[in-house]
């Protein structure tokens, strides 16, 4: 028992062990809820909720199926969906893991030794991290919309069902990710 | 959605986030370094999750306990171009 607690408080597990835990999450997700986990759809659902109320109340891509009473499945149904609740769980799960390991940073301004690699390339300014993370996030979500999912919803949840789309997506991800990382880093770090 | 479903979904998400953080994938350098081949934690994590998931899901399907969900349709151009743009965002943002 003490061993288990200690293991939970470790800062990092072997990626294989963490991957097996995620594998069990995927299995129990299908067994208990009939859905497979994904994260990009939650942002789409939330964005569609805003879009529907602000700009396009009758847009067929935003209005939930049961409201419209037709059989066309909207691409990004508005609403507080299964995926959104899952995403809230992801947030608290990662936070719980960080708290248990005692590495939770929160809003503290300067954090030595965290993101050492980032600082070596982009400098110590916090705002740069926020701006680049935001732009990257927009690019990610846009791409997930085109591809039909992200690393979790398409690559892992699709991959476990042997969907060809998952493997095409991962190939594309590496083909562009490798040169992007090379352009940022060259021979530095 | 019933309360039980909400609680189960939240707990599944909690496990998901916990696994991501314990694999170190909440850190910028772990994500970027997989594209530089200096730290393959992302691949180790993803592939072990997929292998575990595949064995479990096809085992349960064989036992008749679950049905596969409709997976993302194969649309080569969309999946591939989406993947290409995704890679740029992932290597840039480190998420």
CSV table of C-alpha atoms in Angstrom, one decimal:
chain,number,residue,atom,x,y,z
A,1,UNK,CA,0.0,0.0,0.0
A,2,UNK,CA,2.8,2.4,0.9
A,3,UNK,CA,4.5,1.4,-2.3
A,4,UNK,CA,1.4,2.4,-4.3
A,5,UNK,CA,1.2,5.8,-2.7
A,6,UNK,CA,4.8,6.4,-3.3
A,7,UNK,CA,4.4,5.4,-6.9
A,8,UNK,CA,1.5,7.8,-7.3
A,9,UNK,CA,3.7,10.6,-5.9
A,10,UNK,CA,6.5,10.0,-8.3
A,11,UNK,CA,7.1,12.9,-10.6
A,12,UNK,CA,7.3,10.7,-13.7
A,13,UNK,CA,6.5,7.2,-14.6
A,14,UNK,CA,8.0,5.1,-17.3
A,15,UNK,CA,6.1,6.3,-20.5
A,16,UNK,CA,5.2,2.6,-21.1
A,17,UNK,CA,3.5,2.4,-17.7
A,18,UNK,CA,1.6,5.7,-18.3
A,19,UNK,CA,0.7,4.5,-21.8
A,20,UNK,CA,-0.8,1.2,-20.3
A,21,UNK,CA,-2.9,3.3,-17.9
A,22,UNK,CA,-4.2,5.3,-20.9
A,23,UNK,CA,-4.9,2.0,-22.7
A,24,UNK,CA,-7.1,0.9,-19.8
A,25,UNK,CA,-8.8,4.3,-19.8
A,26,UNK,CA,-9.6,3.7,-23.5
A,27,UNK,CA,-10.9,0.2,-22.8
A,28,UNK,CA,-13.1,1.3,-19.8
A,29,UNK,CA,-14.3,4.3,-21.8
A,30,UNK,CA,-15.7,2.0,-24.5
A,31,UNK,CA,-17.0,-0.6,-22.0
A,32,UNK,CA,-18.8,1.8,-19.6
A,33,UNK,CA,-19.9,4.7,-21.9
A,34,UNK,CA,-19.7,3.3,-25.4
A,35,UNK,CA,-17.5,6.3,-26.5
A,36,UNK,CA,-13.8,6.5,-27.2
A,37,UNK,CA,-11.9,9.5,-25.7
A,38,UNK,CA,-10.9,12.5,-27.7
A,39,UNK,CA,-10.0,16.0,-26.7
A,40,UNK,CA,-10.2,18.3,-29.8
A,41,UNK,CA,-14.0,17.7,-30.2
A,42,UNK,CA,-14.6,19.3,-26.8
A,43,UNK,CA,-13.2,22.6,-28.0
A,44,UNK,CA,-15.3,22.3,-31.2
A,45,UNK,CA,-18.4,21.7,-29.1
A,46,UNK,CA,-17.7,24.8,-26.9
A,47,UNK,CA,-16.8,27.0,-29.9
A,48,UNK,CA,-20.0,25.8,-31.7
A,49,UNK,CA,-22.0,26.8,-28.6
A,50,UNK,CA,-20.6,30.3,-28.8
A,51,UNK,CA,-20.9,30.5,-32.6
A,52,UNK,CA,-24.5,29.3,-32.6
A,53,UNK,CA,-25.6,31.8,-30.0
A,54,UNK,CA,-23.6,34.8,-31.3
A,55,UNK,CA,-23.5,34.4,-35.0
A,56,UNK,CA,-25.5,31.6,-36.6
A,57,UNK,CA,-28.5,30.3,-34.7
A,58,UNK,CA,-29.7,28.1,-37.5
A,59,UNK,CA,-26.4,26.9,-39.0
A,60,UNK,CA,-26.7,23.2,-39.6
A,61,UNK,CA,-23.1,22.5,-38.5
A,62,UNK,CA,-23.8,23.9,-35.0
A,63,UNK,CA,-27.3,22.9,-34.0
A,64,UNK,CA,-27.6,19.6,-32.2
A,65,UNK,CA,-29.3,16.8,-34.0
A,66,UNK,CA,-32.1,16.3,-31.5
A,67,UNK,CA,-33.0,20.0,-31.7
A,68,UNK,CA,-33.3,20.1,-35.4
A,69,UNK,CA,-35.0,16.7,-35.7
A,70,UNK,CA,-33.2,15.7,-38.9
A,71,UNK,CA,-30.8,12.9,-39.6
A,72,UNK,CA,-27.9,15.0,-40.7
A,73,UNK,CA,-25.2,14.8,-38.1
A,74,UNK,CA,-23.7,18.3,-37.4
A,75,UNK,CA,-20.0,18.4,-37.6
A,76,UNK,CA,-19.5,20.4,-34.4
A,77,UNK,CA,-22.7,20.0,-32.4
A,78,UNK,CA,-23.1,22.8,-29.9
A,79,UNK,CA,-23.5,21.8,-26.3
A,80,UNK,CA,-22.1,20.5,-23.1
A,81,UNK,CA,-21.2,17.1,-24.5
A,82,UNK,CA,-19.5,14.0,-23.2
A,83,UNK,CA,-16.2,15.2,-24.6
A,84,UNK,CA,-16.4,18.5,-22.6
A,85,UNK,CA,-16.8,16.6,-19.3
A,86,UNK,CA,-13.9,14.3,-20.3
A,87,UNK,CA,-11.8,17.4,-21.0
A,88,UNK,CA,-12.6,18.8,-17.5
A,89,UNK,CA,-11.5,15.5,-16.1
A,90,UNK,CA,-8.2,15.7,-18.1
A,91,UNK,CA,-7.6,19.1,-16.6
A,92,UNK,CA,-8.1,18.0,-13.0
A,93,UNK,CA,-6.3,14.6,-13.6
A,94,UNK,CA,-3.1,16.3,-14.8
A,95,UNK,CA,-3.4,18.9,-12.0
A,96,UNK,CA,-3.9,16.1,-9.5
A,97,UNK,CA,-0.8,14.3,-10.8
A,98,UNK,CA,1.3,17.4,-10.6
A,99,UNK,CA,0.0,18.2,-7.0
A,100,UNK,CA,0.7,14.6,-5.9
A,101,UNK,CA,4.2,14.9,-7.2
A,102,UNK,CA,4.7,18.3,-5.6
A,103,UNK,CA,5.7,20.0,-8.8
A,104,UNK,CA,2.6,22.1,-9.2
A,105,UNK,CA,3.7,25.5,-10.4
A,106,UNK,CA,0.4,27.4,-10.5
A,107,UNK,CA,0.7,31.1,-11.2
A,108,UNK,CA,4.2,31.7,-9.7
A,109,UNK,CA,6.0,34.1,-12.0
A,110,UNK,CA,9.6,32.8,-12.2
A,111,UNK,CA,10.2,29.1,-12.3
A,112,UNK,CA,13.9,28.2,-12.5
A,113,UNK,CA,14.7,24.9,-14.2
A,114,UNK,CA,11.3,24.3,-15.6
A,115,UNK,CA,11.3,24.7,-19.4
A,116,UNK,CA,15.0,25.0,-19.6
A,117,UNK,CA,15.0,24.0,-23.2
A,118,UNK,CA,12.3,26.6,-24.0
A,119,UNK,CA,14.3,29.4,-22.3
A,120,UNK,CA,17.5,28.5,-24.1
A,121,UNK,CA,15.8,29.1,-27.5
A,122,UNK,CA,13.2,31.7,-26.9
A,123,UNK,CA,14.4,33.6,-23.8
A,124,UNK,CA,13.0,33.9,-20.3
A,125,UNK,CA,9.9,36.1,-21.1
A,126,UNK,CA,6.6,34.5,-20.0
A,127,UNK,CA,4.4,36.3,-22.6
A,128,UNK,CA,6.3,34.6,-25.5
A,129,UNK,CA,5.3,31.2,-24.1
A,130,UNK,CA,1.7,32.3,-23.9
A,131,UNK,CA,1.6,33.8,-27.4
A,132,UNK,CA,3.3,30.9,-29.1
A,133,UNK,CA,1.2,28.3,-27.2
A,134,UNK,CA,-1.9,30.2,-28.3
A,135,UNK,CA,-1.0,30.4,-31.9
A,136,UNK,CA,0.1,26.7,-31.9
A,137,UNK,CA,-3.2,25.9,-30.2
A,138,UNK,CA,-5.2,27.6,-33.0
A,139,UNK,CA,-3.2,25.7,-35.6
A,140,UNK,CA,-3.7,22.4,-33.8
A,141,UNK,CA,-7.4,22.8,-33.5
A,142,UNK,CA,-7.8,23.9,-37.1
A,143,UNK,CA,-5.9,20.9,-38.2
A,144,UNK,CA,-7.8,18.6,-36.0
A,145,UNK,CA,-11.0,19.9,-37.6
A,146,UNK,CA,-9.7,19.1,-41.0
A,147,UNK,CA,-8.3,15.7,-40.1
A,148,UNK,CA,-11.3,14.6,-38.0
A,149,UNK,CA,-9.5,14.4,-34.7
A,150,UNK,CA,-6.3,15.0,-32.7
A,151,UNK,CA,-3.6,12.8,-31.2
A,152,UNK,CA,-6.1,11.3,-28.8
A,153,UNK,CA,-9.4,11.2,-30.6
A,154,UNK,CA,-8.0,10.2,-34.0
A,155,UNK,CA,-4.6,8.7,-33.5
A,156,UNK,CA,-5.2,6.7,-30.3
A,157,UNK,CA,-9.0,6.1,-30.4
A,158,UNK,CA,-8.9,5.5,-34.1
A,159,UNK,CA,-5.7,3.5,-34.0
A,160,UNK,CA,-7.1,1.0,-31.4
A,161,UNK,CA,-9.9,0.3,-33.8
A,162,UNK,CA,-7.3,0.0,-36.6
A,163,UNK,CA,-8.9,2.9,-38.6
A,164,UNK,CA,-6.6,3.8,-41.5
A,165,UNK,CA,-7.3,7.5,-40.9
A,166,UNK,CA,-5.3,7.3,-37.7
A,167,UNK,CA,-2.2,6.1,-39.3
A,168,UNK,CA,-2.4,8.5,-42.3
A,169,UNK,CA,-2.8,11.3,-39.7
A,170,UNK,CA,0.2,10.3,-37.6
A,171,UNK,CA,2.4,10.0,-40.8
A,172,UNK,CA,1.4,13.6,-41.8
A,173,UNK,CA,2.1,14.8,-38.2
A,174,UNK,CA,5.7,13.5,-38.3
A,175,UNK,CA,6.3,14.6,-41.9
A,176,UNK,CA,5.6,18.2,-41.0
A,177,UNK,CA,6.7,18.1,-37.3
A,178,UNK,CA,10.2,17.1,-37.9
A,179,UNK,CA,11.1,20.0,-40.3
A,180,UNK,CA,9.3,22.4,-38.1
A,181,UNK,CA,11.3,21.4,-35.0
A,182,UNK,CA,14.4,21.5,-37.2
A,183,UNK,CA,13.7,25.1,-38.3
A,184,UNK,CA,13.2,26.2,-34.7
A,185,UNK,CA,16.2,24.5,-33.3
A,186,UNK,CA,18.8,24.0,-36.1
A,187,UNK,CA,21.7,22.7,-34.2
A,188,UNK,CA,21.0,24.5,-31.0
A,189,UNK,CA,20.3,22.8,-27.7
B,1,UNK,CA,-26.8,12.5,-19.5
B,2,UNK,CA,-27.3,10.9,-16.0
B,3,UNK,CA,-25.2,11.8,-13.0
B,4,UNK,CA,-23.5,8.3,-13.1
B,5,UNK,CA,-22.4,8.9,-16.7
B,6,UNK,CA,-21.1,12.3,-15.8
B,7,UNK,CA,-19.1,10.9,-12.9
B,8,UNK,CA,-17.7,8.0,-14.9
B,9,UNK,CA,-16.8,10.4,-17.8
B,10,UNK,CA,-15.0,12.7,-15.3
B,11,UNK,CA,-13.1,9.8,-13.8
B,12,UNK,CA,-12.0,8.6,-17.2
B,13,UNK,CA,-10.8,12.1,-18.1
B,14,UNK,CA,-9.0,12.2,-14.7
B,15,UNK,CA,-7.2,9.0,-15.6
B,16,UNK,CA,-6.4,10.4,-19.0
B,17,UNK,CA,-4.9,13.6,-17.6
B,18,UNK,CA,-3.0,11.7,-14.9
B,19,UNK,CA,-1.5,9.4,-17.5
B,20,UNK,CA,-0.4,12.3,-19.7
B,21,UNK,CA,1.2,14.1,-16.8
B,22,UNK,CA,3.0,11.1,-15.4
B,23,UNK,CA,4.4,10.4,-18.9
B,24,UNK,CA,5.8,13.9,-18.8
B,25,UNK,CA,3.7,15.0,-21.8
B,26,UNK,CA,2.6,18.2,-20.1
B,27,UNK,CA,6.1,19.5,-20.6
B,28,UNK,CA,7.1,21.5,-23.7
B,29,UNK,CA,10.4,19.7,-24.3
B,30,UNK,CA,8.9,16.2,-24.2
B,31,UNK,CA,6.6,17.0,-27.2
B,32,UNK,CA,9.2,18.9,-29.2
B,33,UNK,CA,12.0,16.4,-28.7
B,34,UNK,CA,10.0,13.6,-30.3
B,35,UNK,CA,10.3,15.5,-33.5
B,36,UNK,CA,14.1,15.9,-32.9
B,37,UNK,CA,14.5,12.2,-32.0
B,38,UNK,CA,16.1,13.1,-28.7
B,39,UNK,CA,13.3,11.9,-26.5
B,40,UNK,CA,10.8,9.3,-27.8
B,41,UNK,CA,8.5,9.4,-24.7
B,42,UNK,CA,5.5,10.5,-26.9
B,43,UNK,CA,5.8,7.5,-29.1
B,44,UNK,CA,6.5,5.1,-26.3
B,45,UNK,CA,3.4,6.4,-24.5
B,46,UNK,CA,1.1,6.5,-27.5
B,47,UNK,CA,2.1,3.1,-28.8
B,48,UNK,CA,1.8,1.3,-25.5
B,49,UNK,CA,-1.6,2.9,-25.0
B,50,UNK,CA,-2.7,1.7,-28.4
B,51,UNK,CA,-1.4,-1.8,-28.0
B,52,UNK,CA,-3.1,-2.1,-24.6
B,53,UNK,CA,-6.3,-0.6,-26.0
B,54,UNK,CA,-6.3,-2.8,-29.0
B,55,UNK,CA,-5.9,-6.0,-27.0
B,56,UNK,CA,-8.6,-5.0,-24.5
B,57,UNK,CA,-11.1,-3.7,-27.1
B,58,UNK,CA,-10.8,-6.6,-29.5
B,59,UNK,CA,-10.9,-9.0,-26.6
B,60,UNK,CA,-14.1,-7.5,-25.3
B,61,UNK,CA,-15.5,-7.4,-28.8
B,62,UNK,CA,-14.7,-11.1,-29.2
B,63,UNK,CA,-16.5,-11.7,-25.9
B,64,UNK,CA,-19.5,-9.7,-27.3
B,65,UNK,CA,-19.3,-7.1,-24.5
B,66,UNK,CA,-18.6,-4.0,-26.6
B,67,UNK,CA,-19.3,-2.7,-30.1
B,68,UNK,CA,-16.8,-0.6,-31.9
B,69,UNK,CA,-17.8,3.0,-32.4
B,70,UNK,CA,-17.9,4.4,-35.9
B,71,UNK,CA,-14.3,5.5,-36.4
B,72,UNK,CA,-13.2,8.6,-38.2
B,73,UNK,CA,-13.8,8.0,-41.9
B,74,UNK,CA,-10.8,7.4,-44.1
B,75,UNK,CA,-10.4,10.5,-46.2
B,76,UNK,CA,-6.8,10.4,-47.3
B,77,UNK,CA,-6.4,14.0,-48.4
B,78,UNK,CA,-8.2,15.4,-45.3
B,79,UNK,CA,-6.5,13.1,-42.8
B,80,UNK,CA,-3.1,13.7,-44.3
B,81,UNK,CA,-3.3,17.5,-44.8
B,82,UNK,CA,-4.8,17.8,-41.3
B,83,UNK,CA,-1.9,15.7,-40.0
B,84,UNK,CA,0.6,18.0,-41.8
B,85,UNK,CA,-0.9,21.2,-40.3
B,86,UNK,CA,-1.2,19.5,-36.9
B,87,UNK,CA,2.5,18.6,-36.9
B,88,UNK,CA,3.5,22.3,-37.4
B,89,UNK,CA,1.3,23.3,-34.5
B,90,UNK,CA,2.5,20.5,-32.2
B,91,UNK,CA,6.2,21.1,-32.8
B,92,UNK,CA,5.7,24.9,-32.5
B,93,UNK,CA,3.5,25.0,-29.4
B,94,UNK,CA,4.8,21.9,-27.6
B,95,UNK,CA,1.4,20.6,-26.7
